[in-house]
Short mmCIF file of C-alpha atoms in Angstrom, two decimals:
data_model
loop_
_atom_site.label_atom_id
_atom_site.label_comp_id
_atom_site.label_asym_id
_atom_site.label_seq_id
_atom_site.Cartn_x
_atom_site.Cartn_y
_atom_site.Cartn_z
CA UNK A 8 -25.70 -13.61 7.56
CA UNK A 9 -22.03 -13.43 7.73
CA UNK A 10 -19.69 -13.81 11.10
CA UNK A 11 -20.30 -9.69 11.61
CA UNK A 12 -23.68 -10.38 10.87
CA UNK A 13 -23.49 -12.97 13.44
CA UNK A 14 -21.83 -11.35 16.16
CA UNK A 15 -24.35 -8.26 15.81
CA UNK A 16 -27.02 -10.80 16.23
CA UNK A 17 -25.40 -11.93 19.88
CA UNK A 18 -24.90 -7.99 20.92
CA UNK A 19 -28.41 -7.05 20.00
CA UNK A 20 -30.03 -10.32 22.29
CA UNK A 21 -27.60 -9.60 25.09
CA UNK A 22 -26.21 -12.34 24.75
CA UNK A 23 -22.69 -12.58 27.21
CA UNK A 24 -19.26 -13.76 25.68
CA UNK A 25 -17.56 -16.65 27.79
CA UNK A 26 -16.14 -14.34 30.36
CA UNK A 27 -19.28 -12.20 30.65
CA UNK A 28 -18.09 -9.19 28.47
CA UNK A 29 -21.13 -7.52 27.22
CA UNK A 30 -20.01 -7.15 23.18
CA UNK A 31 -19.00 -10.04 20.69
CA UNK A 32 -16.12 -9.37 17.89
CA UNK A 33 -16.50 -11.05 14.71
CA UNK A 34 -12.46 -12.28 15.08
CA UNK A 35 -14.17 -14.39 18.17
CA UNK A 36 -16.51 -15.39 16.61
CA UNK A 37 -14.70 -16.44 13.47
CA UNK A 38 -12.12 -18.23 15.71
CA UNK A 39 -15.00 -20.11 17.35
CA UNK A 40 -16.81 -21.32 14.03
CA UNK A 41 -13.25 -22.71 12.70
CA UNK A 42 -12.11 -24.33 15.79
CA UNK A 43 -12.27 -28.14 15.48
CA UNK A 44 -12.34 -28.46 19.27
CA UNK A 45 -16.21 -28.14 18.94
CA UNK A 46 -16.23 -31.66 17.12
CA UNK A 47 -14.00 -33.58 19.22
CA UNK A 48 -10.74 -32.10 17.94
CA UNK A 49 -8.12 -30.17 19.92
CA UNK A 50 -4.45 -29.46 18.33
CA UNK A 51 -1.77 -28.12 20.03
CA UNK A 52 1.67 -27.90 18.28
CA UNK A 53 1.13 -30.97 15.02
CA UNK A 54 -0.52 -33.66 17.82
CA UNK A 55 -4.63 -34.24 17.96
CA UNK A 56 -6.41 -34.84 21.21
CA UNK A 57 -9.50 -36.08 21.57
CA UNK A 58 -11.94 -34.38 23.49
CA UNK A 59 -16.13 -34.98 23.97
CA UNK A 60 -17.63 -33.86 20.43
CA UNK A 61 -20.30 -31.03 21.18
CA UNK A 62 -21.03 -30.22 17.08
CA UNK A 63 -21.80 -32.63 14.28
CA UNK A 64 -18.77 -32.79 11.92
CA UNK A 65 -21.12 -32.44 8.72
CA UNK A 66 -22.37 -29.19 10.49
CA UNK A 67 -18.97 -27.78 11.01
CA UNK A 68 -17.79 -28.83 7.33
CA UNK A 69 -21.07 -26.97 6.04
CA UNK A 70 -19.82 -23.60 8.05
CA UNK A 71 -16.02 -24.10 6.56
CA UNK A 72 -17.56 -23.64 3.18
CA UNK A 73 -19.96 -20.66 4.12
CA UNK A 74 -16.99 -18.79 5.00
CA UNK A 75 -14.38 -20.24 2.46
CA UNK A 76 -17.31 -19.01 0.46
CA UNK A 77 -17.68 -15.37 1.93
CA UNK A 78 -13.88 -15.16 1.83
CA UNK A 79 -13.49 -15.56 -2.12
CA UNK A 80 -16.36 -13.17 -2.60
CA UNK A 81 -14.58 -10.52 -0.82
CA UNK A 82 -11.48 -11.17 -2.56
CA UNK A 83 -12.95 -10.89 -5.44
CA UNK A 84 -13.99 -7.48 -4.78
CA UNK A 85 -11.32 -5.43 -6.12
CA UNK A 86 -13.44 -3.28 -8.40
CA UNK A 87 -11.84 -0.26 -6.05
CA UNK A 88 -8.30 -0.84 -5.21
CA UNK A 89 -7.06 1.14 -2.47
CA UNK A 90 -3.11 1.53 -2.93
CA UNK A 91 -2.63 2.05 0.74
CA UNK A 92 -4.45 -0.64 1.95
CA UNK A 93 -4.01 -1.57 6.03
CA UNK A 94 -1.33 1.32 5.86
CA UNK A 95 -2.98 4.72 6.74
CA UNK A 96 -3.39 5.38 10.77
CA UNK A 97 -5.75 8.46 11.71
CA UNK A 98 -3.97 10.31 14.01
CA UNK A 99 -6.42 11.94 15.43
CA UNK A 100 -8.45 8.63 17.09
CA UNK A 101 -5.63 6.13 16.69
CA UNK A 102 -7.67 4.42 14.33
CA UNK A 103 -6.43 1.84 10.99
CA UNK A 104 -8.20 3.82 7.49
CA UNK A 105 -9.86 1.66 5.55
CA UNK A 106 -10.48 2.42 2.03
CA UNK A 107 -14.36 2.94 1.17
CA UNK A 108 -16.32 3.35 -2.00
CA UNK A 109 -18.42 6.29 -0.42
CA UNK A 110 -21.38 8.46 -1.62
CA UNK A 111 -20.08 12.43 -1.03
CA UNK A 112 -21.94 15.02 -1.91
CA UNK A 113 -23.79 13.40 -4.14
CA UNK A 114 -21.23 11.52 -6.18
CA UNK A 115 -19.17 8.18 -5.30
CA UNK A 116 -16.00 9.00 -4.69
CA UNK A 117 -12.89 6.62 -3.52
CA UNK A 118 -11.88 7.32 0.20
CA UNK A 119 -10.21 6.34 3.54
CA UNK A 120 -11.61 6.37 6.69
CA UNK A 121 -11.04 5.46 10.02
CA UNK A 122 -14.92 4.71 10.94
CA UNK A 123 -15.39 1.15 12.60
CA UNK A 124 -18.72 -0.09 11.93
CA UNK A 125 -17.87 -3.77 12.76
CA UNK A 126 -19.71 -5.37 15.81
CA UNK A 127 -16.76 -5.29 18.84
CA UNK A 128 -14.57 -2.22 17.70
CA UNK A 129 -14.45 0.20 21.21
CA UNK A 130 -13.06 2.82 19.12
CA UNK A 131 -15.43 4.20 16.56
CA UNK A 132 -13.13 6.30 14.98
CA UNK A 133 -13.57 10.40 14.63
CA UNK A 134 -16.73 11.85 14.50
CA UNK A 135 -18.15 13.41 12.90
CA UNK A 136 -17.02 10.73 10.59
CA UNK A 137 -13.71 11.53 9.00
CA UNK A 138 -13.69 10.56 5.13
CA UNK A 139 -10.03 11.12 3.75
CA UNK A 140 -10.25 11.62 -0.68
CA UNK A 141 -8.33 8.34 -1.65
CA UNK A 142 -6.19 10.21 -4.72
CA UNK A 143 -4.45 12.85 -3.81
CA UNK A 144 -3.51 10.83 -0.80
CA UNK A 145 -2.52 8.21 -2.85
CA UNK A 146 -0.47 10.80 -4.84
CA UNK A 147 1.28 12.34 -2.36
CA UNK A 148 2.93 8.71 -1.23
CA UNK A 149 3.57 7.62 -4.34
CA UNK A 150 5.52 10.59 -5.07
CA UNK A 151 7.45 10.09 -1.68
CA UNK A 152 8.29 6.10 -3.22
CA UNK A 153 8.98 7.81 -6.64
CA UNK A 154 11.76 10.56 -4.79
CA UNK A 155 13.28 7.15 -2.65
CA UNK A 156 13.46 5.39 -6.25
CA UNK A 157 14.96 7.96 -7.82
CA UNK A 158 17.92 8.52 -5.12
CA UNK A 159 18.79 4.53 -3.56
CA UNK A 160 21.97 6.09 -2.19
CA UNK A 161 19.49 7.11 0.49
CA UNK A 162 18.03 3.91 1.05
CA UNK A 163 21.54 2.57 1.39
CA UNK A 164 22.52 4.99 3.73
CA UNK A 165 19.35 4.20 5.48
CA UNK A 166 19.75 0.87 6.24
CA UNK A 167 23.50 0.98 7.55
CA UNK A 168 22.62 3.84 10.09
CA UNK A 169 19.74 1.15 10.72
CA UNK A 170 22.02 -1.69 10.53
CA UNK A 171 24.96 -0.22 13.34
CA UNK A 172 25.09 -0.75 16.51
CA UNK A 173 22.26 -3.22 17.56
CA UNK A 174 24.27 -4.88 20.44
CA UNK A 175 25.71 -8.33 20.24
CA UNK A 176 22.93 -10.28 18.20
CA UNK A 177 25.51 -13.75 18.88
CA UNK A 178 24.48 -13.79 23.07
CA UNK A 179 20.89 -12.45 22.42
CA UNK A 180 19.77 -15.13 20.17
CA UNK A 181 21.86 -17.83 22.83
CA UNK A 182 19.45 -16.17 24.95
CA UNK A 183 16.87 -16.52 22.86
CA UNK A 184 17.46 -20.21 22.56
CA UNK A 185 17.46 -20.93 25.78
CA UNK A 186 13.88 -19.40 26.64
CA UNK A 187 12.33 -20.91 23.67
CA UNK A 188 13.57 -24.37 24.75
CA UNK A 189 12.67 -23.87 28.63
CA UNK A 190 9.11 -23.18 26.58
CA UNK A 191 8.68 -26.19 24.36
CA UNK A 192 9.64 -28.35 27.74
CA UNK A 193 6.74 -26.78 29.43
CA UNK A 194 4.50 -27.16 26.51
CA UNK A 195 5.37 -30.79 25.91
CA UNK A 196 5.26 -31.46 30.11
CA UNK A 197 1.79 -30.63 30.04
CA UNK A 198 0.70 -32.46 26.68
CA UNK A 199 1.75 -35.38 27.90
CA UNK A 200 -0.28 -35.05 30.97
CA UNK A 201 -3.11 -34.55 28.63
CA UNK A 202 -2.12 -37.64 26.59
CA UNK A 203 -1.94 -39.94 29.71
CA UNK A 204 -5.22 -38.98 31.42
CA UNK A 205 -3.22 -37.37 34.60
CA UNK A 206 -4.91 -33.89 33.89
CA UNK A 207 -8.06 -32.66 32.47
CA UNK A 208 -8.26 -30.05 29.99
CA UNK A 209 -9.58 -27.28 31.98
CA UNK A 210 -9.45 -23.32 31.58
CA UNK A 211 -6.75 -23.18 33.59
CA UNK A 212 -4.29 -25.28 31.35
CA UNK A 213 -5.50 -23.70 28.22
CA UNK A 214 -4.96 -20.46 29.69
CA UNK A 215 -0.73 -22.10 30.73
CA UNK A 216 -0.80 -23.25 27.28
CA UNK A 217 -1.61 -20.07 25.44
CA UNK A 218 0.35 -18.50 27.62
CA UNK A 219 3.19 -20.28 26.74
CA UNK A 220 2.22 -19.88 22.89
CA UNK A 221 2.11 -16.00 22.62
CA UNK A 222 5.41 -15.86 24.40
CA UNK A 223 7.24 -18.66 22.25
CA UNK A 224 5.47 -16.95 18.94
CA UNK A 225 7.11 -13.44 20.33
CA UNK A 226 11.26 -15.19 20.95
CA UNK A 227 10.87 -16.85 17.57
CA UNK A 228 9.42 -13.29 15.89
CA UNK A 229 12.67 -11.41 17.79
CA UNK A 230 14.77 -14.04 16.93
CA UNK A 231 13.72 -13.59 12.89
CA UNK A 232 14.57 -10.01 13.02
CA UNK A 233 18.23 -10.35 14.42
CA UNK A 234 19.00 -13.16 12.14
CA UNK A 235 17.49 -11.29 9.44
CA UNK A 236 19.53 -7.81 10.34
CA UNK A 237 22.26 -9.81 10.46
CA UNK A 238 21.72 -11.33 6.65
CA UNK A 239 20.75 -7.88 5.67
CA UNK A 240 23.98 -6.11 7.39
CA UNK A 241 26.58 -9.26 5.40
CA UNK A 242 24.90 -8.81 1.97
CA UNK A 243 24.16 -4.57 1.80
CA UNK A 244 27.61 -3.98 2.42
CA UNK A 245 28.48 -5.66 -1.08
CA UNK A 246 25.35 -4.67 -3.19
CA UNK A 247 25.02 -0.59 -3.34
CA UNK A 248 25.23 -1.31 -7.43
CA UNK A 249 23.16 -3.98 -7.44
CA UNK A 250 20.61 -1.44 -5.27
CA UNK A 251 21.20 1.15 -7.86
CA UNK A 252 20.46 -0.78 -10.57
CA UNK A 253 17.67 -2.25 -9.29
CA UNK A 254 15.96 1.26 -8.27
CA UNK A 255 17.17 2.56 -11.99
CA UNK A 256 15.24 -0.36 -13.87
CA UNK A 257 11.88 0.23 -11.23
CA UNK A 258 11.91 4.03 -12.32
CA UNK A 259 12.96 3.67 -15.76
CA UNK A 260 9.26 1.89 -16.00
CA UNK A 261 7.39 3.60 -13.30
CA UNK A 262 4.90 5.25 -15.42
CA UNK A 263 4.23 1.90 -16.97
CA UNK A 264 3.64 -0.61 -13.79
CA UNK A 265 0.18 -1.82 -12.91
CA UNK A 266 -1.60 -1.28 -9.95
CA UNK A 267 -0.35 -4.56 -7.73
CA UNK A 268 2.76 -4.18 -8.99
CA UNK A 269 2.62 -0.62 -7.33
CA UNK A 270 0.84 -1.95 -4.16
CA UNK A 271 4.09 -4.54 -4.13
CA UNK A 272 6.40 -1.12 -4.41
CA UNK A 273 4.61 0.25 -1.75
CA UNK A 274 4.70 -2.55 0.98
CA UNK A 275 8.19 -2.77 0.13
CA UNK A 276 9.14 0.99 1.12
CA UNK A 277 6.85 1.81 3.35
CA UNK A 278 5.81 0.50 6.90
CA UNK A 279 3.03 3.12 7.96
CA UNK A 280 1.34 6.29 6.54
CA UNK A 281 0.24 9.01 9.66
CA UNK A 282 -2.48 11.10 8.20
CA UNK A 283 -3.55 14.35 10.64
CA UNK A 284 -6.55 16.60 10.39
CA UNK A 285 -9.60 16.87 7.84
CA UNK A 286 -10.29 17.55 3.99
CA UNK A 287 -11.84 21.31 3.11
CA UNK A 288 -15.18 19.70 1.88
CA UNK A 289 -15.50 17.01 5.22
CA UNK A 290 -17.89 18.37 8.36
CA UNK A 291 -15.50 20.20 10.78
CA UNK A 292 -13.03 20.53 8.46
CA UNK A 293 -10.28 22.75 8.36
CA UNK A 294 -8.82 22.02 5.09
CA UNK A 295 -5.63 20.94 6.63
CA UNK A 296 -4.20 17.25 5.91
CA UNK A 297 -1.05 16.36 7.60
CA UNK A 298 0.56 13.37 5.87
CA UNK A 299 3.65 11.45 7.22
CA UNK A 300 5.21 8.27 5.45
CA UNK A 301 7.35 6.15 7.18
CA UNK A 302 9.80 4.02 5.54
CA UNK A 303 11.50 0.68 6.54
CA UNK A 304 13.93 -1.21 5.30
CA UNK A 305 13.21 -2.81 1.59
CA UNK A 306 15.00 -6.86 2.27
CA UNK A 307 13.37 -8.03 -0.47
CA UNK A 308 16.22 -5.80 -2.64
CA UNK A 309 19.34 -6.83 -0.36
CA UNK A 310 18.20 -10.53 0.09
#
């Protein structure tokens, strides 16, 4: 039935999650059906520790290949590409658009909407249900890439106003350091209590243990960004031709590229797309569509 199908299942029998929250989210549920805990299996950090086996392995393996499975078929379903895929926020409910194949007005039509129909999603999205016409969205932002392409002076000028004064980057990443190694000390302190039998895994230390995770995951993610601003600062300062060049040879061709290579363009200019208000032919609607395209820094061209 699928992990949404799955997790509908548990909402509609009232069935509880583990802390006695009334509706399941596929995510949890796909995080439970791949977690090797369940047969004996807990990792933390490259070491294995065993733990009492609740699910036969064979059973497991046959659910890793139901959803390697499910996740081919849906990459395989491209039929429709969507050019601003995981890009366009709704405005209006706060909302990620997902690109739909829809039925309107009698006629399939490509579209983006900001409907959740997925089992755990608090936030429906707008209603009635807001169903965005896919092209001349799609149009609109490509033309905004096209206009950066065709001046890269701006993206230079861009990035250094981006790229001056950050602070000292040297005595935040010493910081850095030293947080992320008072972290792996705690996380090693309490793995080898679990190794030597002096503690039980209990909710408690899982919940010390992911604790320490998510905050080691967020130094290391800060500590990528000012090491990479600092890369991207040392080598713009010597490539505005190379940048020029570059952005001549993309829009010499741009009538010519294919669609990926235009989804590639896209990720690489642009870090979110705001769209505001509804189409002429949508319930409720005004006719008025607000679009705003934000743009971030392209490192692929200065690295």
């Amino acid at each position: 039935m699928g992990v949404n199908g799955v997790a509908k299942r548990l909402n509609e029998m009232g069935i509880p999650t583990r802390r006695g929250g009334e509706m399941w989210h596929r995510q949890v549920v796909k995080q439970i059906l791949t977690n090797t805990v369940y047969i004996g299996v807990w990792s933390y950090k490259g070491m294995s520790i065993q733990v009492p086996a609740i699910l036969d392995e064979n059973l497991f393996k046959r659910a890793q290949k139901k959803l390697k499975e499910s996740r081919r078929l849906y990459a395989g379903k491209i039929k429709h590409g969507y050019l601003l895929s995981g890009l366009v926020i709704c405005n209006d409910c706060g909302n990620t658009m997902t690109g739909v194949n829809a039925k309107w007005w009698g006629k399939r039509e490509r579209r983006y909407t900001c409907n959740k129909s997925c089992q755990g999603y608090k936030n429906k999205g707008c209603r009635p249900i807001k169903m965005i016409p896919a092209d001349p969205l799609e149009e609109v932002v490509w033309e905004q890439v096209r206009e950066w392409l065709r001046n890269p002076d701006w993206l230079l000028r861009e990035a250094l106003d981006y790229l001056q004064g950050k602070g000292n980057s040297g005595e935040e990443i010493k910081l850095l350091d030293k947080n992320l190694m008072n972290i792996i000390k705690g996380q090693n302190s309490i793995i080898n209590l679990l190794a030597n039998g002096l503690v039980e895994l209990d909710d408690n230390i899982s919940k010390k243990l992911n604790e320490l995770k998510s905050r080691k995951e967020r130094l290391e993610k800060r500590k990528e960004e000012i090491i990479g601003r600092q890369k991207l600062k040392e080598g713009s300062l010597h490539k505005t031709e190379e940048l020029r060049e570059i952005a001549t040879i993309i829009l010499d061709n741009l009538n010519e590229v294919e669609f990926l290579e235009k989804v590639f363009l896209v990720r690489t200019l642009i870090s979110q797309v705001v769209v505001s208000g509804r189409s002429k032919r949508d319930e409720q609607g005004s006719g008025s569509i607000d679009v705003i395209v934000h743009a971030k820094l392209p490192e692929g061209i200065y690295l």
